[in-house]
mmCIF file of N, CA and C in Angstrom:
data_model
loop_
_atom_site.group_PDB
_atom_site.id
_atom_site.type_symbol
_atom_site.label_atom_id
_atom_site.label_comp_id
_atom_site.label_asym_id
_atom_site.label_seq_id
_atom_site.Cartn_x
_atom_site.Cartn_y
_atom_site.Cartn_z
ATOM 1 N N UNK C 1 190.122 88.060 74.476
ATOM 2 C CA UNK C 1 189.638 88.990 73.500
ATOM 3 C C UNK C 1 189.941 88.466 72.110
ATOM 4 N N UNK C 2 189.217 88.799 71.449
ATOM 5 C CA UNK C 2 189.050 88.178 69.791
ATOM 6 C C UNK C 2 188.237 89.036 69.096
ATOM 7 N N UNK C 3 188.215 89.139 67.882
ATOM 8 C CA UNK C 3 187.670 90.162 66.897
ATOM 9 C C UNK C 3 185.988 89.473 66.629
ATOM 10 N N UNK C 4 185.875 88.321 67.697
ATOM 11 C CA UNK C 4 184.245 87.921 66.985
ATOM 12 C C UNK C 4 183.507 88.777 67.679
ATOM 13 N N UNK C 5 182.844 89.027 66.683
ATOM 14 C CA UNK C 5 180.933 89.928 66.900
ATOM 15 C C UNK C 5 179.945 89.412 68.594
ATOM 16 N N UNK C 6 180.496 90.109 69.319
ATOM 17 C CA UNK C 6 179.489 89.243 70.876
ATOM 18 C C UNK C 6 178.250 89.145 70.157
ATOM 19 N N UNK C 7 177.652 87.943 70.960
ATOM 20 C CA UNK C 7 176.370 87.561 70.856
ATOM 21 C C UNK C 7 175.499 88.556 70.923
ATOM 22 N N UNK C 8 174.306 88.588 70.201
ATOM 23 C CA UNK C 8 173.448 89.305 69.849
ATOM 24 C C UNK C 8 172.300 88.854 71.697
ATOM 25 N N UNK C 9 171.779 89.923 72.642
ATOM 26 C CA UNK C 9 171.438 89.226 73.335
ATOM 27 C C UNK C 9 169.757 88.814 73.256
ATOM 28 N N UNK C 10 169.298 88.157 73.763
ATOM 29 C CA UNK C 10 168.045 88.181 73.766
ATOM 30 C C UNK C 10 166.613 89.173 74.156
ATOM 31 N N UNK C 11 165.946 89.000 72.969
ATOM 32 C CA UNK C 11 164.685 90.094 73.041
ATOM 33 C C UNK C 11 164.528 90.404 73.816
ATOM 34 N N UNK C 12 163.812 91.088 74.707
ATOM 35 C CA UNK C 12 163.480 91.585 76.237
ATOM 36 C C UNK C 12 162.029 90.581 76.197
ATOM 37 N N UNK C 13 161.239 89.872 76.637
ATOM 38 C CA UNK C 13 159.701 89.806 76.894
ATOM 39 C C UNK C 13 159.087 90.808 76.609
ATOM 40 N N UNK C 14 158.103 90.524 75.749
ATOM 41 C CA UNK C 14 157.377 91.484 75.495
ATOM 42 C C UNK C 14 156.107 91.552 77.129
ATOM 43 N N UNK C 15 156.060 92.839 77.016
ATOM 44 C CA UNK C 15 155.110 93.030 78.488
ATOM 45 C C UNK C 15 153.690 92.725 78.209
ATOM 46 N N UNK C 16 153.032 92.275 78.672
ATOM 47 C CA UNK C 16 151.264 92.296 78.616
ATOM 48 C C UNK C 16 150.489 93.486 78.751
ATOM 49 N N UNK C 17 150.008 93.663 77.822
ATOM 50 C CA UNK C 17 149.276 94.984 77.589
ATOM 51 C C UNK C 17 147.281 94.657 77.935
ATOM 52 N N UNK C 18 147.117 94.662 79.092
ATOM 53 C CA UNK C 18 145.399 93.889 79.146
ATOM 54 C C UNK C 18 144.522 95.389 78.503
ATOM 55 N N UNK C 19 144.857 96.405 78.492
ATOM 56 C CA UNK C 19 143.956 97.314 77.875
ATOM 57 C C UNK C 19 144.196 97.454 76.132
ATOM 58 N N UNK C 20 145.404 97.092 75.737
ATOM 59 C CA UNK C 20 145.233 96.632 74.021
ATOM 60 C C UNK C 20 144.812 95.611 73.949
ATOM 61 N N UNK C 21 144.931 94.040 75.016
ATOM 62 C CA UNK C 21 144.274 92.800 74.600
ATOM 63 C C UNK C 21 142.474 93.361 74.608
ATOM 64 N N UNK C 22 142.190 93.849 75.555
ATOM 65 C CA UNK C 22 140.307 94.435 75.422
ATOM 66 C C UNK C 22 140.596 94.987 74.243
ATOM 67 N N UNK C 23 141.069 95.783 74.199
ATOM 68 C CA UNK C 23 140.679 96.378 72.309
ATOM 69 C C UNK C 23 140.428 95.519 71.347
ATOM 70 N N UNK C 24 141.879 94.690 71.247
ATOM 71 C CA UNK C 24 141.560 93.361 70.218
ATOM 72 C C UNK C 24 140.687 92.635 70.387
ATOM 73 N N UNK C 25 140.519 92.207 71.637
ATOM 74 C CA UNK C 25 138.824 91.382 71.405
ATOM 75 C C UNK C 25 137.776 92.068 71.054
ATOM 76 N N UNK C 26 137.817 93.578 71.542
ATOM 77 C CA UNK C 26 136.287 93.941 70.985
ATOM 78 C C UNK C 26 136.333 94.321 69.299
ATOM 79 N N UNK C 27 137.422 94.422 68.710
ATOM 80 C CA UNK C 27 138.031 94.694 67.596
ATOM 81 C C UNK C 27 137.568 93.432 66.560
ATOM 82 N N UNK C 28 137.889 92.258 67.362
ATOM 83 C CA UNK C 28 138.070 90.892 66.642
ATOM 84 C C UNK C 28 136.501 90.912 66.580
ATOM 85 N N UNK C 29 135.721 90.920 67.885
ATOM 86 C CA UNK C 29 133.863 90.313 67.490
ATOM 87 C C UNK C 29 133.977 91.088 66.596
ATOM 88 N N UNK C 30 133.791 92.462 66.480
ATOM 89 C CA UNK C 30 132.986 93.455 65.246
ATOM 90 C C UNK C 30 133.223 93.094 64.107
ATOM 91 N N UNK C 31 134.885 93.048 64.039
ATOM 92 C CA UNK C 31 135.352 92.084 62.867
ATOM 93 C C UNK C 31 134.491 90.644 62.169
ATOM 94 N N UNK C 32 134.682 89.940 63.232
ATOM 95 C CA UNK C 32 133.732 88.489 62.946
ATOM 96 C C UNK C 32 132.811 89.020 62.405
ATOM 97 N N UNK C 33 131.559 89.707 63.051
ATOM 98 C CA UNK C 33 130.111 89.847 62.625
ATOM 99 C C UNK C 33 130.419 90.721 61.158
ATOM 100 N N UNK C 34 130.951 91.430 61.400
ATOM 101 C CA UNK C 34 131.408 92.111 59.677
ATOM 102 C C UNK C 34 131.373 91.028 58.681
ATOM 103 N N UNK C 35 132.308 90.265 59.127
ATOM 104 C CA UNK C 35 132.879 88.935 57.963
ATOM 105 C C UNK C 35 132.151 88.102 57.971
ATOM 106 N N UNK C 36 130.704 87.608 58.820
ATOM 107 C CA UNK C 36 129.717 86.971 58.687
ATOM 108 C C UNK C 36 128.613 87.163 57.764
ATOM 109 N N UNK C 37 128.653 88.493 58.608
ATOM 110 C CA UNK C 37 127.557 89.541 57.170
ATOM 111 C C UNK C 37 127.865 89.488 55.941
ATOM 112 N N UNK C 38 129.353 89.594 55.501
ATOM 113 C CA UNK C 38 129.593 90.027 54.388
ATOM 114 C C UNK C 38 129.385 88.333 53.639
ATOM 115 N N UNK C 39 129.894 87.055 54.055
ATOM 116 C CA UNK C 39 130.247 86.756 53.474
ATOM 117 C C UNK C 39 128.324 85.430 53.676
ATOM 118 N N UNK C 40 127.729 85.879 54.214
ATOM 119 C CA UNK C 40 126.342 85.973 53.958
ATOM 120 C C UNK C 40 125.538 86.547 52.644
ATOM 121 N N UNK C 41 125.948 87.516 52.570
ATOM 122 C CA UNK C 41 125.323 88.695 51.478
ATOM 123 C C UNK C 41 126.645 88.109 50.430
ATOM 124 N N UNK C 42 127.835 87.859 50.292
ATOM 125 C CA UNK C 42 128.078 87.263 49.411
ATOM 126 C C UNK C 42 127.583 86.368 48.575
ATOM 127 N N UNK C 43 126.838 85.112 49.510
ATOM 128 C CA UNK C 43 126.550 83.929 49.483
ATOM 129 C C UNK C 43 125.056 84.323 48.400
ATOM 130 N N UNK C 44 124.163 85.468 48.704
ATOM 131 C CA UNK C 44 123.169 85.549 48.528
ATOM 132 C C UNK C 44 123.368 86.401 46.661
ATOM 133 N N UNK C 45 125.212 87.452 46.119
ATOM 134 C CA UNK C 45 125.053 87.770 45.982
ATOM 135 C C UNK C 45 125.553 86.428 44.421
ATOM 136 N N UNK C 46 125.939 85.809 44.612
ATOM 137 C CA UNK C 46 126.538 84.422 44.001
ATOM 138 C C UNK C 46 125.220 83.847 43.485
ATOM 139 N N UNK C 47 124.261 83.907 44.057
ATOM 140 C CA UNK C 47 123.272 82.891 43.732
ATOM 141 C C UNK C 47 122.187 84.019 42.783
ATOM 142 N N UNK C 48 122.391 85.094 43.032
ATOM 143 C CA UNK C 48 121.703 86.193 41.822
ATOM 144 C C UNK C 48 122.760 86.789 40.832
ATOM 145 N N UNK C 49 124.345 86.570 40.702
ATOM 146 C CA UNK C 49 124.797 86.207 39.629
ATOM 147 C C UNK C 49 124.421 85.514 38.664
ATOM 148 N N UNK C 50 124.707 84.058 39.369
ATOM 149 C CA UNK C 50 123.971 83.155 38.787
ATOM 150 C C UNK C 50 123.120 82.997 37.804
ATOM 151 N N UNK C 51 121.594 83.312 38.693
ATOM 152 C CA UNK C 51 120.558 83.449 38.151
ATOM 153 C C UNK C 51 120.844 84.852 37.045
ATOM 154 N N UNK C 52 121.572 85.834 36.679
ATOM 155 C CA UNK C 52 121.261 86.633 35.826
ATOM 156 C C UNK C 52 122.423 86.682 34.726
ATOM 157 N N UNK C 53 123.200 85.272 34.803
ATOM 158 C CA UNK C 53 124.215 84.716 33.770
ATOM 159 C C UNK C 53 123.045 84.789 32.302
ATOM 160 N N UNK C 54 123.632 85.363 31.186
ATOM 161 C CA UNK C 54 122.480 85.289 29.928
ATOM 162 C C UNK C 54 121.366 86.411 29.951
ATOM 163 N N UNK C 55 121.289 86.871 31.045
ATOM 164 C CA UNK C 55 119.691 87.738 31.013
ATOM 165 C C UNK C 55 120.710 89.038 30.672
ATOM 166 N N UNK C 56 119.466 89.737 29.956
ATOM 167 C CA UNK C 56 119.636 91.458 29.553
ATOM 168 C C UNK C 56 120.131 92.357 30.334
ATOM 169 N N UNK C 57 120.989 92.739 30.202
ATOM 170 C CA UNK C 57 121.907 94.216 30.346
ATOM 171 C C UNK C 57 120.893 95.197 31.081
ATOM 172 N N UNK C 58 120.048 95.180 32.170
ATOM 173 C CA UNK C 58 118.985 96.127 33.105
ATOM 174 C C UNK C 58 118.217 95.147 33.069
ATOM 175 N N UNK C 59 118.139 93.950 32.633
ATOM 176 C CA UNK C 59 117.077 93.015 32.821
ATOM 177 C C UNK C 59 116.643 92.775 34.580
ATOM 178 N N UNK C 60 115.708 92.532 35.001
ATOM 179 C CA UNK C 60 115.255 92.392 36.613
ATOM 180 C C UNK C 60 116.318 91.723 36.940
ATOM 181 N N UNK C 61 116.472 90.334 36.505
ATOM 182 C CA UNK C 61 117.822 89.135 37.049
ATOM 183 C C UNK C 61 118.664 90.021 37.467
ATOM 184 N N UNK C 62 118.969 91.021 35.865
ATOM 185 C CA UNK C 62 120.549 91.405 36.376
ATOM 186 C C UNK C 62 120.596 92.899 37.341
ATOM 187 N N UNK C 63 119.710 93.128 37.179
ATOM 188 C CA UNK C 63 119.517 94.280 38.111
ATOM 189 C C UNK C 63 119.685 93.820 39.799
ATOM 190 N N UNK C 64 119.109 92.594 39.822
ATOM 191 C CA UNK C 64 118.709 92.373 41.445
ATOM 192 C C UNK C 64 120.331 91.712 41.512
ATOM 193 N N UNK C 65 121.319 90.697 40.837
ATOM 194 C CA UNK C 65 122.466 90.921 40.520
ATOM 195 C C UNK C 65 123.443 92.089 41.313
ATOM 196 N N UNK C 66 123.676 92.953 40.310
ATOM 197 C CA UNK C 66 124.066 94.113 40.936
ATOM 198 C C UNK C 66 123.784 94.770 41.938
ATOM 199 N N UNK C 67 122.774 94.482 42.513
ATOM 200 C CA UNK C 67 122.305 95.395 43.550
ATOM 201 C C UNK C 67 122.697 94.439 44.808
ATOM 202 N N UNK C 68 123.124 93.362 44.280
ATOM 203 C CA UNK C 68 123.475 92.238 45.927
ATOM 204 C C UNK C 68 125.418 92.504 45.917
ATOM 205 N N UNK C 69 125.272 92.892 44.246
ATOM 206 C CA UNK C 69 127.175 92.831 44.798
ATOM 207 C C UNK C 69 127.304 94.235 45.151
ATOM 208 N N UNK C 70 126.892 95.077 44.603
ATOM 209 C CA UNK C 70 127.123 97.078 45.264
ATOM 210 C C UNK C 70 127.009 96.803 46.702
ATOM 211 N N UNK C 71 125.687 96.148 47.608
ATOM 212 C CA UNK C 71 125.598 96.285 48.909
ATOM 213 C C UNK C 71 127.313 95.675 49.307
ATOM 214 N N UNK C 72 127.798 94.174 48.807
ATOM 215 C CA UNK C 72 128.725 94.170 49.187
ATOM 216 C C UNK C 72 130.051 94.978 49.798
ATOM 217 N N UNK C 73 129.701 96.076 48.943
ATOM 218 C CA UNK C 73 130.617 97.184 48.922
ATOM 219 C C UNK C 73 130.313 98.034 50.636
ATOM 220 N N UNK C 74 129.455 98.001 50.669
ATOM 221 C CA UNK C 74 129.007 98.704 52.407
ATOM 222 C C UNK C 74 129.506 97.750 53.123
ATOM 223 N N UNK C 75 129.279 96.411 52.640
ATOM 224 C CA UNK C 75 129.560 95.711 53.821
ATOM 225 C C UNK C 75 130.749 95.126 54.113
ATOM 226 N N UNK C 76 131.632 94.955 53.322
ATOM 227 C CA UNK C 76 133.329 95.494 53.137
ATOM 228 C C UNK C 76 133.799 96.358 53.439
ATOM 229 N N UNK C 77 133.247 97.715 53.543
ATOM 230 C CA UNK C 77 133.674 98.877 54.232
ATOM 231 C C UNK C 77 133.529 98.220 55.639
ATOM 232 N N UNK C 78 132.809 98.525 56.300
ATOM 233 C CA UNK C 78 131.921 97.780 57.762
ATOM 234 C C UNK C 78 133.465 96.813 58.789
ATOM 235 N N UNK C 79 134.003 96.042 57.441
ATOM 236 C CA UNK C 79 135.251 95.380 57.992
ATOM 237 C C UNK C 79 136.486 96.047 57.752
ATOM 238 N N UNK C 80 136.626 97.139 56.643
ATOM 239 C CA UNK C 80 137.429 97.540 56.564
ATOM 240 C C UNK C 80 137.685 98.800 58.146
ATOM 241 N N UNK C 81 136.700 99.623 58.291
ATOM 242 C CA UNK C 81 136.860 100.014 59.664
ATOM 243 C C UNK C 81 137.677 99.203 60.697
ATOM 244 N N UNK C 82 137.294 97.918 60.704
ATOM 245 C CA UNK C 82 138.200 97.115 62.245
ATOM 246 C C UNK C 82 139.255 97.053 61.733
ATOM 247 N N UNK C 83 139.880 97.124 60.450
ATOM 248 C CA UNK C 83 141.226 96.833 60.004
ATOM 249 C C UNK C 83 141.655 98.174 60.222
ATOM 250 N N UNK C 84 141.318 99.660 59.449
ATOM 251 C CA UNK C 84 141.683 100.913 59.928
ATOM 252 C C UNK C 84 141.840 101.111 61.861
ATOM 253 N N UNK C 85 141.257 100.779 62.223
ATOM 254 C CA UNK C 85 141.133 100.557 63.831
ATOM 255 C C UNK C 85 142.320 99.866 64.441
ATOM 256 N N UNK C 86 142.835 98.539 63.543
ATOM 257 C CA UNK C 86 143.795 97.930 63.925
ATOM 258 C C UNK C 86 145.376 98.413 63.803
ATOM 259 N N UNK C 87 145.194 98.576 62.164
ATOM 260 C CA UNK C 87 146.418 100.012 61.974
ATOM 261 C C UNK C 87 146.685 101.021 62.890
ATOM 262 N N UNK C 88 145.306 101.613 63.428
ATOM 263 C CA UNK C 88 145.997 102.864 64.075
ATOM 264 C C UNK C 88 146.326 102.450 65.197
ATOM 265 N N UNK C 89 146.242 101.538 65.868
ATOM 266 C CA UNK C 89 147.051 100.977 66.963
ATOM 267 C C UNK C 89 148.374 100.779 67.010
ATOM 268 N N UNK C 90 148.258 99.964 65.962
ATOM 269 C CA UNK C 90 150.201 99.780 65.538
ATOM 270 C C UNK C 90 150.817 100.745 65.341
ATOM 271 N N UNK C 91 150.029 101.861 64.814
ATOM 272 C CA UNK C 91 150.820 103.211 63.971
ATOM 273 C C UNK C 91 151.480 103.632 65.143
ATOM 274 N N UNK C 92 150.436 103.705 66.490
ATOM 275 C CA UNK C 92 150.692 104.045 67.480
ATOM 276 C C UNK C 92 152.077 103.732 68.557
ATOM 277 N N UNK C 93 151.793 102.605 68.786
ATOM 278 C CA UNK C 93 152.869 102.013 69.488
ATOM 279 C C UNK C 93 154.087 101.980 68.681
ATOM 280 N N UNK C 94 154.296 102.228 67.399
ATOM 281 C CA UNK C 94 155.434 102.443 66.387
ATOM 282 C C UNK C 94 155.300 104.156 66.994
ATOM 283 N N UNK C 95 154.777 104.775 66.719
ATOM 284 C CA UNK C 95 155.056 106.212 66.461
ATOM 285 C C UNK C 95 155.691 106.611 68.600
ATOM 286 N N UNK C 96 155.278 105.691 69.285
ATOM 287 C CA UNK C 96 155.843 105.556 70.469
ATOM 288 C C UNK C 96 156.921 104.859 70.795
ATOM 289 N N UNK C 97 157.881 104.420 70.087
ATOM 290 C CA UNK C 97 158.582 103.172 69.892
ATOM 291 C C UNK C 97 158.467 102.411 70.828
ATOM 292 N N UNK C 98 157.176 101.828 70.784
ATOM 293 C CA UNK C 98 157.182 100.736 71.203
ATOM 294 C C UNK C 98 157.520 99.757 71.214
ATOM 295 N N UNK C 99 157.767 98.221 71.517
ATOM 296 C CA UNK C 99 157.850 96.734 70.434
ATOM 297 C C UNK C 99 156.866 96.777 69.588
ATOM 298 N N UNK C 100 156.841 95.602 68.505
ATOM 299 C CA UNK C 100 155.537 95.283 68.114
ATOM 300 C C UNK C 100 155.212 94.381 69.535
ATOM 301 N N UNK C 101 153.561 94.236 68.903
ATOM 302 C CA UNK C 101 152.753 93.750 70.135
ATOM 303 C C UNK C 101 152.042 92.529 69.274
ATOM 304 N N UNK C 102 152.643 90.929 69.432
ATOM 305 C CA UNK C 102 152.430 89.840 68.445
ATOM 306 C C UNK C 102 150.420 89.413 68.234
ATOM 307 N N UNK C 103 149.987 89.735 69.261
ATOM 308 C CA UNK C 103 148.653 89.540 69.230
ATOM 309 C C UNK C 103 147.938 91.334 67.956
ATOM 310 N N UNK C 104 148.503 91.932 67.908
ATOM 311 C CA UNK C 104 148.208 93.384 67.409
ATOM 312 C C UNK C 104 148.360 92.835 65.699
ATOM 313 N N UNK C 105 149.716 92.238 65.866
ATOM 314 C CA UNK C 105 150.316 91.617 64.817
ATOM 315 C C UNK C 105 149.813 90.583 63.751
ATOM 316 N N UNK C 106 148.938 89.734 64.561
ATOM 317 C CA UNK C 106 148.490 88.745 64.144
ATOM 318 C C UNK C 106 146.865 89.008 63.705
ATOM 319 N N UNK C 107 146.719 89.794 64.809
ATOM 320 C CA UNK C 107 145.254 90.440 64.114
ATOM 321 C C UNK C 107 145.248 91.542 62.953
ATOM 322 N N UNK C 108 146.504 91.857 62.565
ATOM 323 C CA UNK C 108 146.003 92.631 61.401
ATOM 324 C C UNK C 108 146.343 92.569 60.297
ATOM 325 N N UNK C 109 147.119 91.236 60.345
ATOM 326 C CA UNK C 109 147.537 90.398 59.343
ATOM 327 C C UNK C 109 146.156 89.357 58.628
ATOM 328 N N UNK C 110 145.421 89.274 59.684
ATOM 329 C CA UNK C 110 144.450 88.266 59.589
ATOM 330 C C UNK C 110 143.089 89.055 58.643
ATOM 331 N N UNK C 111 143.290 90.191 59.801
ATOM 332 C CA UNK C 111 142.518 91.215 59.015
ATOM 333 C C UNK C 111 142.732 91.690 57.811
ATOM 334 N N UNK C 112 143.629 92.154 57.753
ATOM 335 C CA UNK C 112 143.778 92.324 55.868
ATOM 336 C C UNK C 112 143.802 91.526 55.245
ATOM 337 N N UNK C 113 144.016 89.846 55.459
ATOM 338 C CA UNK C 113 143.858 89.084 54.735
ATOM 339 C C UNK C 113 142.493 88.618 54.406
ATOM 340 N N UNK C 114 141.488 88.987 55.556
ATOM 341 C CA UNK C 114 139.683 89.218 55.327
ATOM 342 C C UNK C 114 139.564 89.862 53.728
ATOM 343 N N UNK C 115 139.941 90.451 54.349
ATOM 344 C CA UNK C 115 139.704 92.484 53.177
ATOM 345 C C UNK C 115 139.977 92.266 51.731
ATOM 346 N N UNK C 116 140.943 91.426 52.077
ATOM 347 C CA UNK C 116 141.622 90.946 50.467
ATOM 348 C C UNK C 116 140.998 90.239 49.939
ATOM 349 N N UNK C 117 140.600 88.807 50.248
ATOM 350 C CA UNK C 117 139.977 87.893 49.939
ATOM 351 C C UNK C 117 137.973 88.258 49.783
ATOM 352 N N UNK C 118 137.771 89.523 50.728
ATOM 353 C CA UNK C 118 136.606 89.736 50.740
ATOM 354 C C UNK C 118 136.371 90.932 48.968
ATOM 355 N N UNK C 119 137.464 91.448 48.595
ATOM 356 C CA UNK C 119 137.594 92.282 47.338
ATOM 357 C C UNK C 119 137.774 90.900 45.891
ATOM 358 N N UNK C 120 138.673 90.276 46.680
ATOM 359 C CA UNK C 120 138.548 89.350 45.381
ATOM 360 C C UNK C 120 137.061 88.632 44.827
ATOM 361 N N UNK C 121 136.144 88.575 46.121
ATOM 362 C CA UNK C 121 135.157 88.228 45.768
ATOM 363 C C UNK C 121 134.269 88.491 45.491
ATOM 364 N N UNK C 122 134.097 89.961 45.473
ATOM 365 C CA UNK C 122 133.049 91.232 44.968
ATOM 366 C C UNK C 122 134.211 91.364 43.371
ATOM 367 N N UNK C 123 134.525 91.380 43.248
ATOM 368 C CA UNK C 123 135.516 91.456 42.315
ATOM 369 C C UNK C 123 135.560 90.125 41.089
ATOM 370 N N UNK C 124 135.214 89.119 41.664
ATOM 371 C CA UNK C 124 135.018 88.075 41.247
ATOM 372 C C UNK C 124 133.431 87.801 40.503
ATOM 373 N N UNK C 125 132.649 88.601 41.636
ATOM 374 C CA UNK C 125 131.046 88.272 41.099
ATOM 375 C C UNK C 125 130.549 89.539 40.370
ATOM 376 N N UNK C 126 131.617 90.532 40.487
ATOM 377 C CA UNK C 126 131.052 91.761 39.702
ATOM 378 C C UNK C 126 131.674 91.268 37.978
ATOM 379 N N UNK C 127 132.579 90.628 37.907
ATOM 380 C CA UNK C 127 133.114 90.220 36.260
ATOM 381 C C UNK C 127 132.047 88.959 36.155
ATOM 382 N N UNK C 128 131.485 88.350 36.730
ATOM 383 C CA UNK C 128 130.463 87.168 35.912
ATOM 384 C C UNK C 128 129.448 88.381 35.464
ATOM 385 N N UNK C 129 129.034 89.512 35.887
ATOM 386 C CA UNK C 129 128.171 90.279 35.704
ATOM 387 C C UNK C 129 128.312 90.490 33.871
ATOM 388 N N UNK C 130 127.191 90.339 33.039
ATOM 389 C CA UNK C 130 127.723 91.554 31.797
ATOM 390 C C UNK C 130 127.497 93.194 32.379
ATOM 391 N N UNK C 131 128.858 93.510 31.278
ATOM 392 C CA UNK C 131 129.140 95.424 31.425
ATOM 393 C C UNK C 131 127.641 95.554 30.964
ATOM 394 N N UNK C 132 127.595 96.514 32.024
ATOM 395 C CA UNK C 132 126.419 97.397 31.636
ATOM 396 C C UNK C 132 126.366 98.453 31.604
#
């Protein structure tokens, strides 16, 4: 006997959950096609920035402009759903004390990091815009 701290013991294994892994995959496609779309209609909304860099304040350019980065906004929501979807899973298995669940983990880390990067870039093409 001695005053040192016993070893801390090891985690338990986390158990396999195959009805949260189906969630996450069907979670992850919707996700994908979200983040395809969006970053499609990004692509499209960059190139009518662009084109309405210099043109008039309601001018057509800048009108058709704005109207490609606002849709953005639907279609950022669209992904933000699979991320709300992903949260309430975790909320779940927390509000059950559960473990975390590292695949749950990793997807909604990934996911908000979509979300983020998908705001910086509506965010990004709405300031090349002039205030109107």
């Amino acid at each position: 006997m001695g005053f040192e701290e016993p070893a801390t013991p090891p985690p338990a294994p986390i158990a396999a959950d195959p009805a949260l892994d189906s969630r996450l995959t069907a979670i992850a496609a919707t996700r994908a096609a979200a983040a395809r779309a969006f970053d499609a209609a990004a692509d499209r909304a960059a190139t009518r920035t662009t084109a309405a860099r210099g043109a008039a304040v309601g001018s057509e350019r800048w009108l058709d402009a704005q109207t490609a980065v606002a849709e953005l906004d639907s279609l950022r929501s669209t992904h933000a759903d699979s991320v709300g979807q992903l949260e309430e899973l975790a909320a779940a298995r927390a509000q059950a004390l559960q473990p975390a669940y590292p695949a749950l983990d990793q997807a909604l880390d990934a996911a908000r990091a979509t979300a983020a990067a998908q705001t910086r870039r509506i965010d990004s093409l709405a300031a090349a815009l002039p205030a109107g």
